[in-house]
Coordinates of C-alpha atoms and ligand atoms in Angstrom, one line a residue:
X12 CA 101.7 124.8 183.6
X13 CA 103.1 125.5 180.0
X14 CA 101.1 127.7 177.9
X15 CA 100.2 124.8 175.3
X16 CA 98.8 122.5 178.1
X17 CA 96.9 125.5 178.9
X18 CA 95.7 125.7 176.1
X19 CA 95.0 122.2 175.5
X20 CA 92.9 122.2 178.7
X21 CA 90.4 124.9 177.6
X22 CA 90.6 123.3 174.1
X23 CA 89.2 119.8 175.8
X24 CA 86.7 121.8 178.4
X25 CA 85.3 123.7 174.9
X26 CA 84.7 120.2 173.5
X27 CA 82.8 119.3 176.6
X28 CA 80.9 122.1 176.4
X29 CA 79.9 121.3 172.8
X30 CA 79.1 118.0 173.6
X31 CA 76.6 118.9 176.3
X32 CA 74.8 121.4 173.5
X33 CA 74.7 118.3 171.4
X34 CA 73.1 116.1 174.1
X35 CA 70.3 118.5 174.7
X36 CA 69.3 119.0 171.3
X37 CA 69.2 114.9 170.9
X38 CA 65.6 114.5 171.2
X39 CA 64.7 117.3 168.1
X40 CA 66.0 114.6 165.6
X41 CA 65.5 110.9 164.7
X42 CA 67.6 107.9 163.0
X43 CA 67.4 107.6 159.5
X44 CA 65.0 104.6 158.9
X45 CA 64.1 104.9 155.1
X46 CA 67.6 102.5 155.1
X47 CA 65.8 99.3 157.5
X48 CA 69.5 98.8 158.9
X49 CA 70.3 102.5 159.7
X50 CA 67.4 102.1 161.6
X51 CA 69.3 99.9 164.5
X52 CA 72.0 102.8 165.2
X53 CA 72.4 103.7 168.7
X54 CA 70.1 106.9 168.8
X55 CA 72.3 108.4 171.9
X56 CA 75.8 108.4 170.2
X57 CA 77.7 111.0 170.3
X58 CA 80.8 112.5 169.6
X59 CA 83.7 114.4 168.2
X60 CA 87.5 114.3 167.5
X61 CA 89.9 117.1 165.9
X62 CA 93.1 116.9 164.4
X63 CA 95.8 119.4 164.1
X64 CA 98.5 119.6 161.6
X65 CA 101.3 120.0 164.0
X66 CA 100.1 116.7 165.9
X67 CA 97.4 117.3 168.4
X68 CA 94.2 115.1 168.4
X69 CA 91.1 116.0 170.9
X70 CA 88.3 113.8 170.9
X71 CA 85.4 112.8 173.1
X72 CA 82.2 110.9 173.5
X73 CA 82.1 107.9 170.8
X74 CA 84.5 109.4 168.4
X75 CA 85.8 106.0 167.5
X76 CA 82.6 104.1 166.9
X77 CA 81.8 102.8 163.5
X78 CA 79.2 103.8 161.3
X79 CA 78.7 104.1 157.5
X80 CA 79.8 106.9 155.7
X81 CA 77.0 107.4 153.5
X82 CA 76.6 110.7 151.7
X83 CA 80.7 111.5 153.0
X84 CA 81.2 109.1 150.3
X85 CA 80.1 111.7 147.8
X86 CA 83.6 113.6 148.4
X87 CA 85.5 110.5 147.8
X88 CA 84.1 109.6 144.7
X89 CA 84.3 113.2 143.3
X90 CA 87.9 112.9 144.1
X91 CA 88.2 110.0 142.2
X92 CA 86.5 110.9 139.4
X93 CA 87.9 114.2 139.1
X94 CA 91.4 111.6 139.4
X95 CA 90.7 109.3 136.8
X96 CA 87.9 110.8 134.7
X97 CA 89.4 114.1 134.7
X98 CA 87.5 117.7 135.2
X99 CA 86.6 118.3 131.8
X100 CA 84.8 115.0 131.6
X101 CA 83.1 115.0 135.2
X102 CA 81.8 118.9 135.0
X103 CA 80.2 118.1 131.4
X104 CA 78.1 115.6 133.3
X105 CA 77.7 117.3 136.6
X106 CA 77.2 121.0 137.4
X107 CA 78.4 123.1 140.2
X108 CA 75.4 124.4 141.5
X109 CA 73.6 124.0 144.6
X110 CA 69.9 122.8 144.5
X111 CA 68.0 124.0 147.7
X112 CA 66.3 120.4 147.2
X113 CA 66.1 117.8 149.1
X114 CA 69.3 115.2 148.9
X115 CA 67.0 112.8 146.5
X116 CA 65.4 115.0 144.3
X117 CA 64.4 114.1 140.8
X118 CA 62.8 117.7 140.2
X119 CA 65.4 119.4 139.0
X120 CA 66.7 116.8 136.5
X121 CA 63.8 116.9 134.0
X122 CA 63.1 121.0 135.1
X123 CA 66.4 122.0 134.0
X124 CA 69.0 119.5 131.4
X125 CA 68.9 116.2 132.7
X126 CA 72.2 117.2 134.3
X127 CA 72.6 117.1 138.1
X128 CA 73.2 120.2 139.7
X129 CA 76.2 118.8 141.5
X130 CA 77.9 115.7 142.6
X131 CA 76.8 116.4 146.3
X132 CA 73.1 115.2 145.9
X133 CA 72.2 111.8 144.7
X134 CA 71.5 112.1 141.1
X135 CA 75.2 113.6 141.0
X136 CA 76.5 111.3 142.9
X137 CA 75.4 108.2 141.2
X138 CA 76.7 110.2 137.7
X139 CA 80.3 110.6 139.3
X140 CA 80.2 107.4 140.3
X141 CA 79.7 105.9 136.7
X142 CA 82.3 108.8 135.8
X143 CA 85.3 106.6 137.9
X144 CA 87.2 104.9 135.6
X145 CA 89.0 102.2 137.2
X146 CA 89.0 98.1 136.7
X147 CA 87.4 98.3 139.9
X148 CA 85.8 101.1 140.9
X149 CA 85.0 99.7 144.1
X150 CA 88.2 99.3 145.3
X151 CA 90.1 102.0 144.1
X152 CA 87.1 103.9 146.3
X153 CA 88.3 101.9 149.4
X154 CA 91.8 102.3 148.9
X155 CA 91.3 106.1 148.7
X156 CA 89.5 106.1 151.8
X157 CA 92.1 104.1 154.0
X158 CA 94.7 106.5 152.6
X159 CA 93.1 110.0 153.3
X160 CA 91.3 108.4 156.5
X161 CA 95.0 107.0 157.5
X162 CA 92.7 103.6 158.5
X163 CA 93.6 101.0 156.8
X164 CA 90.9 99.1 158.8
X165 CA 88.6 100.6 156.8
X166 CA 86.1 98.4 155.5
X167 CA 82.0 97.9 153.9
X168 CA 79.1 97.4 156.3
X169 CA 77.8 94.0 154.2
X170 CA 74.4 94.2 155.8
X171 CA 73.9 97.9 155.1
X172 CA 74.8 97.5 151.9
X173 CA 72.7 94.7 151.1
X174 CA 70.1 96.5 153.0
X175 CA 70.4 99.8 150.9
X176 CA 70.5 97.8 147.8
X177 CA 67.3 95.6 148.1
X178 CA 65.5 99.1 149.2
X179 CA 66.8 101.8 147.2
X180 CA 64.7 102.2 144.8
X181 CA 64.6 105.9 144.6
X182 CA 68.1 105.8 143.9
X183 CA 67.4 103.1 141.2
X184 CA 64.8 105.5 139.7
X185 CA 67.1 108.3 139.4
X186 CA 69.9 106.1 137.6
X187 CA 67.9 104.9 135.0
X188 CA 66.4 108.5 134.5
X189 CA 69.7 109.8 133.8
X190 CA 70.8 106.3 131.7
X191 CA 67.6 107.0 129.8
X192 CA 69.1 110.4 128.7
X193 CA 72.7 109.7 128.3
X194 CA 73.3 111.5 131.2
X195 CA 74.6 107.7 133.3
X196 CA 78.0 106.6 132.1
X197 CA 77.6 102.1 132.1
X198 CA 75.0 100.3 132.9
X199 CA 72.4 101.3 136.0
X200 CA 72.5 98.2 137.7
X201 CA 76.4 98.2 138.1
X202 CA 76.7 102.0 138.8
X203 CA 74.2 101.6 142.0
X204 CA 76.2 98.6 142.9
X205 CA 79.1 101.1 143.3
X206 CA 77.2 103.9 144.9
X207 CA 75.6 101.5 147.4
X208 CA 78.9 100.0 148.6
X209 CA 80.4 103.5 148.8
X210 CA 77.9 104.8 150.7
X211 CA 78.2 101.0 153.1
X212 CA 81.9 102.3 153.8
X213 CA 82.3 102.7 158.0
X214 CA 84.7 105.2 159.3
X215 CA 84.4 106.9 162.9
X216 CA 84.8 110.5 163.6
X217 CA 88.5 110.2 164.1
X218 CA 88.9 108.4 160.6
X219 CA 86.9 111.7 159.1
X220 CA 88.6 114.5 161.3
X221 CA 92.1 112.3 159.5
X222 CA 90.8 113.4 156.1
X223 CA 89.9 117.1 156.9
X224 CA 93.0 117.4 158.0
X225 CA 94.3 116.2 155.1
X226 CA 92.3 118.3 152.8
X227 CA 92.9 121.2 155.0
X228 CA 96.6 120.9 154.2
X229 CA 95.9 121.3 150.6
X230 CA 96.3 117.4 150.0
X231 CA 99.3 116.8 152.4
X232 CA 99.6 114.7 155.2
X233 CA 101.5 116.9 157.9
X234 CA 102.4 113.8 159.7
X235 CA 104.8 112.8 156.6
X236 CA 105.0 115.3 154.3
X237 CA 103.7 113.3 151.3
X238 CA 101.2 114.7 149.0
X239 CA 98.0 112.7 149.0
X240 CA 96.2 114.5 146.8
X241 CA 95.8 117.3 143.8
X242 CA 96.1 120.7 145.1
X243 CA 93.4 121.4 142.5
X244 CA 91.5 118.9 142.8
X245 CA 91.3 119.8 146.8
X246 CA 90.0 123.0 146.2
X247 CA 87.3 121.9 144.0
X248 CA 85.8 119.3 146.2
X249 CA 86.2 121.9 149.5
X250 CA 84.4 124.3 147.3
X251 CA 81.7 122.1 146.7
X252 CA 81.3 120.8 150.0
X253 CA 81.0 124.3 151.7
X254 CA 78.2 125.3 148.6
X255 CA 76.2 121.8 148.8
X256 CA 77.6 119.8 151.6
X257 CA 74.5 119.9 153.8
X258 CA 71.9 119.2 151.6
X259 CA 69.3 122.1 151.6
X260 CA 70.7 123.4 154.4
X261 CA 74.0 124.1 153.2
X262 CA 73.2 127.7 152.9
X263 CA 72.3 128.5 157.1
X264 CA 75.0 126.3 158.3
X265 CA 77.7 128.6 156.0
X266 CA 76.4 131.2 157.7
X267 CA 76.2 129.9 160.8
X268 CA 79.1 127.1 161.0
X269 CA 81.2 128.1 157.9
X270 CA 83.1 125.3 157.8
X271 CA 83.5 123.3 154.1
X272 CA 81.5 120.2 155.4
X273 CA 79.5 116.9 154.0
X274 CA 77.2 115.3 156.2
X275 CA 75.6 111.5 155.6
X276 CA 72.4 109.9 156.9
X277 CA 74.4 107.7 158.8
X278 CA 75.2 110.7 161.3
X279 CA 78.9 111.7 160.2
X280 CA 79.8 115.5 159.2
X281 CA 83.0 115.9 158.2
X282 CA 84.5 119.8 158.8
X283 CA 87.6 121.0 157.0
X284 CA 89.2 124.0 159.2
X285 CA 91.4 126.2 157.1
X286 CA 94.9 126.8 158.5
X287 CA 95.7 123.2 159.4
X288 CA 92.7 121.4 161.2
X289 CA 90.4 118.9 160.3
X290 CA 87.0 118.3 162.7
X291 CA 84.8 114.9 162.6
X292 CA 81.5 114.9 164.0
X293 CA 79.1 111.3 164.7
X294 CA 75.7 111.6 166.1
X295 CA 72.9 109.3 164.1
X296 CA 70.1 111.5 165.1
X297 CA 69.0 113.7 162.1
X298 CA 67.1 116.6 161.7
X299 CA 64.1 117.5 159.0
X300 CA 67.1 118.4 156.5
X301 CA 69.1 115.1 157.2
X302 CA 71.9 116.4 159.2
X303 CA 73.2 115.2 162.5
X304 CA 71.1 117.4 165.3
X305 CA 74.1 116.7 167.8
X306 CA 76.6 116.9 165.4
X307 CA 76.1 120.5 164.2
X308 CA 75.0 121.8 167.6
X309 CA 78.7 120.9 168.6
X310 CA 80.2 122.3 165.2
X311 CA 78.0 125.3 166.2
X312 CA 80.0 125.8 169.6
X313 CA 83.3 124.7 168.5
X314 CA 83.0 127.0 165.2
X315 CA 82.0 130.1 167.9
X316 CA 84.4 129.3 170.7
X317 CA 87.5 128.7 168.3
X318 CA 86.3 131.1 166.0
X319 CA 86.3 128.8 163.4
X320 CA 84.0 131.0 160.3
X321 CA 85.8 130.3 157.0
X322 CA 85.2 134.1 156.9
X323 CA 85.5 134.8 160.6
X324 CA 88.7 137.5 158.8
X325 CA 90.5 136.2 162.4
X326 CA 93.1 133.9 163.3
X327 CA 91.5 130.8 164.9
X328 CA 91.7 129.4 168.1
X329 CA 93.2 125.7 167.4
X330 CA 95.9 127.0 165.3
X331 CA 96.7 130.0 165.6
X332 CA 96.3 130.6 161.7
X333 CA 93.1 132.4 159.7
Ligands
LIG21 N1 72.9 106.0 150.7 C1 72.1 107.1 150.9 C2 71.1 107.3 149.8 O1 71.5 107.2 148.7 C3 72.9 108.3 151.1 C4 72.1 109.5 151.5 C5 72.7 110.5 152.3 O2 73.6 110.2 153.2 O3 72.4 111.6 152.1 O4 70.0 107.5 150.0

């Protein structure tokens, strides 16, 4: 037996292993419900794909089932704004900070300037989102998705979307908050429209561990060659995502996962390995934080086994590289 296939089989037995951690911890979270339709996910799925840049996918469990991207979305809109409004622009309406709040807080905003801490939590989010500028901000969002996702099937969850935007009004509180300060860019009403569809787009854990990849590579898809994205621009959003990614418990899972990551309520983290990897995790159960119970229970065994640590000061497991 060659020494890749070796390999490969040790890889695939790790991810098994991971995936039986992230079964047992299942019954410590619960499905999102403050969504009604997030409420109807499958509370037992499951599952995990990886991606490496010279080729190799391993996935298991339901890596290729569907679910909405949610707070993942934040990353894709940052990179747009930071595309068409520029950095200047977006950083003098969003900071760089992370909260220690939770995802929706409103706290902050009147304790400190008015100006989100960072695109990663709502208020932020909904400000980048105004920040896009594009004749439709909606679809350049989509088409950005399909591209670094390499999905083109990629599409919005109508129902969740509809069911997000007749509920959210928390979110709806926040935007005209910030519109009341000057902080919003357009009108409330047509920002949230935006934020909600974003947050409506469905990818599956192979469509995510595409776009880790991707970013891993410093904005270049290894299968072709061609540059996606800003090397810059890259490096700001991984940055971001390792400081704030996982709400108020960004901070333990550096420590303890160290992997740049987002997660959403709908049960998605997305992992971006350094050294040519990307790692997509699905599992709708959430803890008290908001983060998939299952999914970081496997990133927790996959980032020990393959020693994975951004600063692990090691070459890693999948690829060799540190
Ligand atoms: N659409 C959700 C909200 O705005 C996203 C939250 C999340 O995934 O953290 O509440």
């Amino acid at each position: 037996m060659s020494g890749q296939m070796e390999n490969d089989e040790w890889i695939l037995a790790t991810l098994e292993k991971a995936m039986e951690k992230g079964r047992d911890v299942l019954c410590e979270g619960a499905v999102a419900n403050y969504i009604p339709e997030l409420a109807k996910a499958n509370p037992s799925n499951l599952g995990v794909c990886i991606r490496t840049s010279d080729g190799r996918t391993y996935e298991t469990g339901d890596f290729d089932i569907p679910f909405t991207m949610q707070s993942i979305s934040k990353t894709f809109s940052l990179i747009l704004a930071l595309q068409t409004a520029g950095y200047e622009y977006l950083f003098s309406k969003v900071g760089m900070e992370p909260t220690g709040d939770r995802f929706d807080s409103i706290l902050q905003l009147e304790l400190k300037d008015m100006r989100p801490f960072n695109p990663m939590i709502n208020a932020g989010a909904i400000v980048t989102a105004g920040c896009v500028r594009a004749a439709n901000p909606f679809q350049a969002f989509l088409d950005l998705v399909r591209r670094l996702c390499g999905n083109p099937k990629i599409h919005l969850n109508e129902k969740v979307y509809m069911s997000e935007k007749s509920t959210g009004t928390r979110n709806r509180s926040i935007a005209y908050l910030l519109k009341s300060v000057g902080v919003l860019d357009g009108e409330p009403e047509d920002v949230l429209d935006v934020y909600f569809r974003m947050c409506s787009v469905m990818v599956t854990a192979r469509d995510l561990a595409n776009y880790a990849l991707i970013l891993s590579c410093g904005g270049v898809d290894p299968a072709t060659g061609e540059r996606l994205l800003d090397p810059q621009i890259v490096k700001v959003v991984t940055t971001l995502m390792m400081l704030c990614g996982m709400y108020d418990e960004s901070g333990e899972y550096a420590v303890k996962i160290g992997l740049p990551s987002k997660s959403g309520v709908g049960g998605g983290i997305v992992a971006v390995g350094e050294g040519g990897y990307g790692i997509g995790v699905f599992g709708p159960r959430l803890n008290k934080k908001g983060n998939s119970v299952g999914g970081e229970a496997i990133l927790k065994v996959l980032s020990d086994d393959f020693l994975l640590h951004t600063f692990a000061g090691v070459p890693n497991k999948l690829t060799g590289k540190s």
